[in-house]
XYZ file of C-alpha atoms in Angstrom:
368
model
C 143.437 71.600 106.983
C 140.248 71.508 104.910
C 142.199 71.573 101.644
C 144.440 68.785 102.917
C 141.386 66.607 103.566
C 139.989 67.362 100.111
C 143.277 66.571 98.368
C 143.684 63.352 100.345
C 140.137 62.210 99.584
C 140.420 62.928 95.873
C 143.804 61.250 95.691
C 142.341 58.065 97.142
C 139.315 58.277 94.848
C 141.583 58.451 91.796
C 144.636 56.381 92.741
C 142.861 53.346 94.227
C 140.700 52.667 91.119
C 143.703 53.423 88.914
C 145.830 50.903 90.819
C 143.160 48.225 90.519
C 142.873 48.894 86.785
C 146.632 48.716 86.254
C 146.911 45.449 88.177
C 144.030 43.883 86.279
C 144.331 41.678 83.189
C 143.370 43.707 80.116
C 141.073 42.172 77.536
C 142.161 44.638 74.864
C 145.251 46.713 74.258
C 143.331 49.877 75.050
C 141.700 48.577 78.245
C 144.210 50.078 80.703
C 144.436 53.544 79.045
C 140.635 53.715 78.837
C 140.306 52.821 82.522
C 142.946 55.418 83.487
C 141.079 58.100 81.543
C 137.971 57.248 83.544
C 139.974 57.520 86.782
C 141.395 60.893 85.732
C 137.878 62.247 85.181
C 136.633 61.200 88.636
C 137.312 64.602 90.291
C 134.630 66.013 87.979
C 131.990 63.886 89.713
C 131.322 66.595 92.313
C 130.361 69.192 89.713
C 129.156 67.050 86.796
C 128.428 63.459 87.898
C 127.106 62.460 84.437
C 130.434 63.500 82.844
C 132.322 61.249 85.257
C 129.984 58.345 84.401
C 130.445 58.914 80.667
C 134.223 58.947 81.173
C 134.140 55.391 82.554
C 132.190 53.819 79.661
C 135.262 53.065 77.563
C 136.951 51.454 80.546
C 133.854 49.321 81.177
C 133.902 48.189 77.564
C 137.567 47.242 78.004
C 136.820 45.170 81.096
C 138.852 47.263 83.591
C 136.536 50.223 84.171
C 134.516 48.916 87.083
C 136.491 50.625 89.919
C 136.120 54.176 88.535
C 132.582 53.375 87.321
C 131.455 52.379 90.819
C 132.841 55.633 92.262
C 131.140 57.699 89.541
C 127.815 55.862 89.884
C 127.880 56.304 93.661
C 128.271 60.040 93.203
C 125.549 60.084 90.559
C 123.182 58.409 93.028
C 123.992 61.019 95.685
C 123.487 63.890 93.258
C 120.204 62.947 91.587
C 116.933 62.437 93.477
C 114.827 61.115 90.616
C 114.610 57.327 90.342
C 113.694 57.327 86.631
C 116.677 59.560 85.820
C 119.047 57.250 87.680
C 117.542 54.194 85.965
C 118.087 55.832 82.571
C 121.699 56.601 83.394
C 122.267 52.987 84.484
C 121.480 51.796 80.964
C 124.716 53.261 79.537
C 127.222 51.517 81.844
C 125.255 48.261 81.669
C 125.298 48.298 77.862
C 128.980 49.353 77.797
C 129.963 46.455 80.069
C 127.735 43.771 78.510
C 128.084 44.507 74.788
C 131.775 43.487 74.416
C 131.110 40.235 76.292
C 128.281 39.235 73.962
C 130.294 40.398 70.939
C 133.447 38.403 71.735
C 132.045 35.275 73.394
C 129.505 32.647 72.450
C 127.268 32.434 75.523
C 124.218 30.343 76.213
C 121.085 32.155 77.256
C 121.507 31.315 80.941
C 125.092 32.540 80.894
C 123.947 35.750 79.260
C 121.364 36.233 81.997
C 124.067 35.800 84.643
C 126.337 38.324 82.932
C 123.561 40.893 82.627
C 122.464 40.262 86.220
C 126.015 40.654 87.514
C 126.476 43.953 85.681
C 123.080 45.318 86.730
C 123.650 44.380 90.385
C 127.101 46.002 90.483
C 126.023 49.213 88.790
C 122.696 49.357 90.635
C 124.239 48.698 94.058
C 126.677 51.603 93.746
C 123.911 53.895 92.527
C 121.418 52.854 95.221
C 124.004 53.236 97.999
C 124.801 56.728 96.746
C 121.100 57.528 96.544
C 120.527 56.365 100.136
C 123.509 58.320 101.450
C 122.347 61.425 99.599
C 118.820 61.041 100.942
C 120.153 60.694 104.466
C 122.366 63.779 104.061
C 119.444 65.818 102.758
C 117.246 64.548 105.586
C 119.852 65.518 108.180
C 120.149 68.978 106.621
C 116.362 69.358 106.559
C 116.145 68.387 110.218
C 118.912 70.851 111.053
C 117.088 73.611 109.172
C 113.865 72.667 110.946
C 115.631 72.837 114.305
C 117.118 76.227 113.429
C 113.721 77.491 112.298
C 112.135 76.178 115.496
C 114.813 77.851 117.639
C 114.341 81.092 115.728
C 110.568 80.895 116.169
C 110.916 80.161 119.890
C 113.357 83.041 120.309
C 111.030 85.373 118.410
C 108.089 84.208 120.516
C 110.066 84.770 123.705
C 111.137 88.239 122.530
C 107.536 89.069 121.655
C 106.359 87.846 125.056
C 109.004 89.939 126.810
C 108.111 92.983 124.717
C 104.419 92.479 125.450
C 105.148 92.150 129.151
C 107.272 95.317 129.091
C 104.461 97.151 127.313
C 101.936 95.888 129.843
C 104.105 96.937 132.768
C 104.768 100.266 131.080
C 101.057 100.895 130.748
C 100.563 99.938 134.400
C 103.210 102.452 135.443
C 101.809 105.070 133.076
C 98.327 104.674 134.531
C 99.426 104.723 138.162
C 102.187 107.347 138.040
C 100.416 109.494 135.452
C 97.305 109.598 137.601
C 99.137 110.813 140.699
C 101.364 113.299 138.861
C 98.349 114.757 137.102
C 96.583 114.980 140.463
C 99.566 116.902 141.847
C 99.567 119.240 138.848
C 95.831 119.902 139.092
C 96.105 120.578 142.826
C 98.999 122.959 142.203
C 97.058 124.757 139.471
C 94.048 125.101 141.760
C 96.263 126.423 144.550
C 97.908 128.951 142.239
C 94.509 130.185 141.099
C 93.044 130.525 144.585
C 95.913 131.987 146.636
C 96.679 135.678 146.979
C 100.249 135.219 148.169
C 102.850 135.659 145.438
C 105.315 133.218 147.007
C 102.662 130.540 147.280
C 101.536 131.143 143.694
C 105.109 130.897 142.404
C 105.684 127.703 144.373
C 102.449 126.218 143.050
C 103.352 127.149 139.457
C 106.806 125.640 139.904
C 105.248 122.484 141.328
C 102.943 122.224 138.299
C 105.900 122.675 135.915
C 107.887 120.026 137.765
C 104.920 117.647 137.620
C 104.620 118.201 133.877
C 108.339 117.589 133.393
C 108.260 114.494 135.593
C 105.400 112.989 133.621
C 107.258 113.633 130.354
C 110.374 111.950 131.751
C 108.348 108.961 132.942
C 106.831 108.549 129.479
C 110.249 108.846 127.876
C 111.735 106.263 130.217
C 108.891 103.832 129.584
C 109.264 104.294 125.853
C 113.037 103.688 125.826
C 113.678 101.264 128.630
C 114.230 97.712 127.429
C 114.936 95.888 130.636
C 112.525 94.315 133.066
C 110.526 96.723 135.177
C 108.870 96.134 138.539
C 105.140 95.631 138.258
C 103.103 98.295 140.034
C 99.778 96.495 139.916
C 97.815 97.104 143.089
C 95.168 94.477 143.883
C 93.292 97.137 145.898
C 92.477 99.122 142.733
C 88.949 97.788 142.272
C 85.497 99.326 141.923
C 85.229 99.473 145.706
C 87.879 102.228 145.627
C 86.101 104.429 143.072
C 84.557 106.547 145.853
C 88.009 107.304 147.272
C 89.363 108.010 143.793
C 86.596 110.503 143.055
C 87.138 112.118 146.457
C 90.808 112.662 145.608
C 89.902 114.507 142.443
C 87.257 116.570 144.207
C 89.850 117.620 146.770
C 92.122 118.606 143.873
C 89.435 120.926 142.509
C 87.862 118.768 139.807
C 84.064 118.908 139.598
C 83.073 115.228 139.682
C 79.650 113.653 140.142
C 79.559 109.927 140.945
C 76.521 107.746 140.259
C 77.167 104.212 141.533
C 74.534 101.595 142.300
C 77.136 99.638 144.342
C 76.022 96.346 142.836
C 79.432 95.515 141.367
C 81.244 94.826 144.623
C 81.322 91.056 144.183
C 82.863 90.979 140.707
C 86.100 89.167 139.965
C 89.291 91.170 140.737
C 90.502 91.448 137.128
C 87.208 92.906 135.908
C 87.038 95.226 138.923
C 90.578 96.488 138.317
C 89.853 97.051 134.618
C 86.732 99.071 135.455
C 88.636 101.033 138.115
C 91.353 101.949 135.626
C 88.716 103.133 133.146
C 87.540 105.639 135.757
C 91.103 106.531 136.787
C 92.370 107.138 133.249
C 89.233 109.042 132.248
C 89.438 111.383 135.247
C 93.144 111.923 134.585
C 92.446 112.778 130.952
C 89.579 115.081 131.896
C 91.783 116.994 134.327
C 94.617 117.114 131.803
C 92.721 118.046 128.648
C 89.516 119.702 129.922
C 90.346 121.938 132.896
C 87.272 123.427 134.504
C 84.924 120.876 132.927
C 82.243 119.063 134.918
C 82.683 115.296 134.994
C 80.024 112.646 135.578
C 80.988 109.061 136.472
C 78.338 106.356 136.196
C 78.868 102.766 137.354
C 75.977 100.388 136.776
C 75.689 96.633 137.080
C 72.830 94.755 135.421
C 72.202 91.016 135.412
C 74.509 90.345 132.490
C 76.583 93.502 132.021
C 78.727 95.967 133.935
C 78.733 99.478 132.473
C 81.186 102.251 133.306
C 80.683 105.641 131.662
C 82.544 108.902 132.168
C 81.361 112.136 130.535
C 82.907 115.561 130.786
C 81.615 118.854 129.466
C 83.608 121.181 127.244
C 86.627 122.742 129.004
C 86.438 126.294 130.302
C 89.760 127.090 128.638
C 91.683 125.191 125.919
C 94.847 124.403 127.803
C 96.734 121.312 128.865
C 97.772 121.112 132.504
C 100.573 118.557 132.081
C 101.101 118.200 128.338
C 99.721 115.825 125.768
C 98.837 112.298 126.726
C 100.592 109.135 125.694
C 98.988 105.841 124.734
C 96.591 105.871 127.699
C 93.368 105.132 125.817
C 95.047 102.499 123.633
C 96.396 100.718 126.688
C 93.052 101.113 128.403
C 91.277 99.490 125.456
C 93.660 96.528 125.672
C 93.067 96.209 129.402
C 89.294 96.285 128.927
C 89.539 93.747 126.100
C 91.638 91.431 128.282
C 88.811 91.488 130.839
C 86.280 90.550 128.152
C 84.859 94.031 127.663
C 84.726 96.698 124.977
C 85.814 100.328 125.254
C 84.460 103.240 123.234
C 85.729 106.807 123.508
C 85.174 109.973 121.540
C 84.107 113.618 121.562
C 80.540 114.682 122.255
C 78.541 117.117 120.093
C 78.696 119.778 122.833
C 82.502 119.778 122.851
C 82.879 117.398 125.745
C 84.252 113.868 125.777
C 82.767 110.484 126.666
C 84.362 107.179 127.613
C 82.268 104.038 127.970
C 83.265 100.493 128.906
C 80.930 97.506 128.840
C 81.829 94.168 130.412
C 79.610 91.123 129.695
C 79.467 89.385 133.049
C 79.086 85.905 131.570
C 82.499 86.370 129.891
C 84.233 87.823 132.898
C 87.401 85.892 133.863
C 87.038 83.917 137.041
C 90.269 85.151 138.580
C 92.965 87.759 138.210
């Protein structure tokens, strides 16, 4: 179907000018053949518009080349964007059409002006129309490309937003589930170490192994899952719950000292949740990577800054209760940054580990 349209269009572009040339009254014996040669070269206008224009010059000189010349000049105008280039190319057909008239006829100056004006208007009109059509086609294509680029950018932005949301939800699940699974593993390890009954010790060891395996599977699922996940955010996880959190870890056998001036109770929920998760993640990491270590949690609120610091001593034994951690500290740093704070974490000279979060209160978000 496409080839049929092309053949039909080119046939009209060649046969219609050729028919007009044949029906015209030739000024010279070579006028009709010259015009037909120009018509035969018209299909070249798509690849080489200047060649098609040059092919019509003889026909213009013979007086019958205007039909193919107009077609060729129209295509030349569509092809070239430069006005000076088009003006230079117009000189050739104008000279080819005007020169024989001045050479064969005795014209007064006003008649000569009319002849030149007629030729310039005809040639210029075809060229300008082609130039306008070409400009419009290029503008439409540019707008289409702009729309495609905009759609691509919007799709990429939406994908990035979805990926960011999945990462955020994954970190929420990692923090919440990882905390409780680690608590189970630590409790099981403490039970296995304190009981004298073999069955109880085996059950506690099996429970610790299952907790370790469950945490690994949770991390794997969060790393591979691409669909939407339910958000586990709990609005109750604020600084007011730090006492209960520390009590849980004490019951599990972790040696934790809490120093809290209780002046941060009225802070906004987002900042309170971020500070709570700093304590939660730090206690989880201490139990996981430093078994037997003493942990100190300090929560202080000054006039312009909330400070949360967790220190643990060196572990009694270099073992990992539930395996290596994931991206807990990285996610924690992002959470603290989202609340306007700054997180620092690193080893201490005595072999322990310290985590510190500072939240400027004047930059704290007003709501969750």
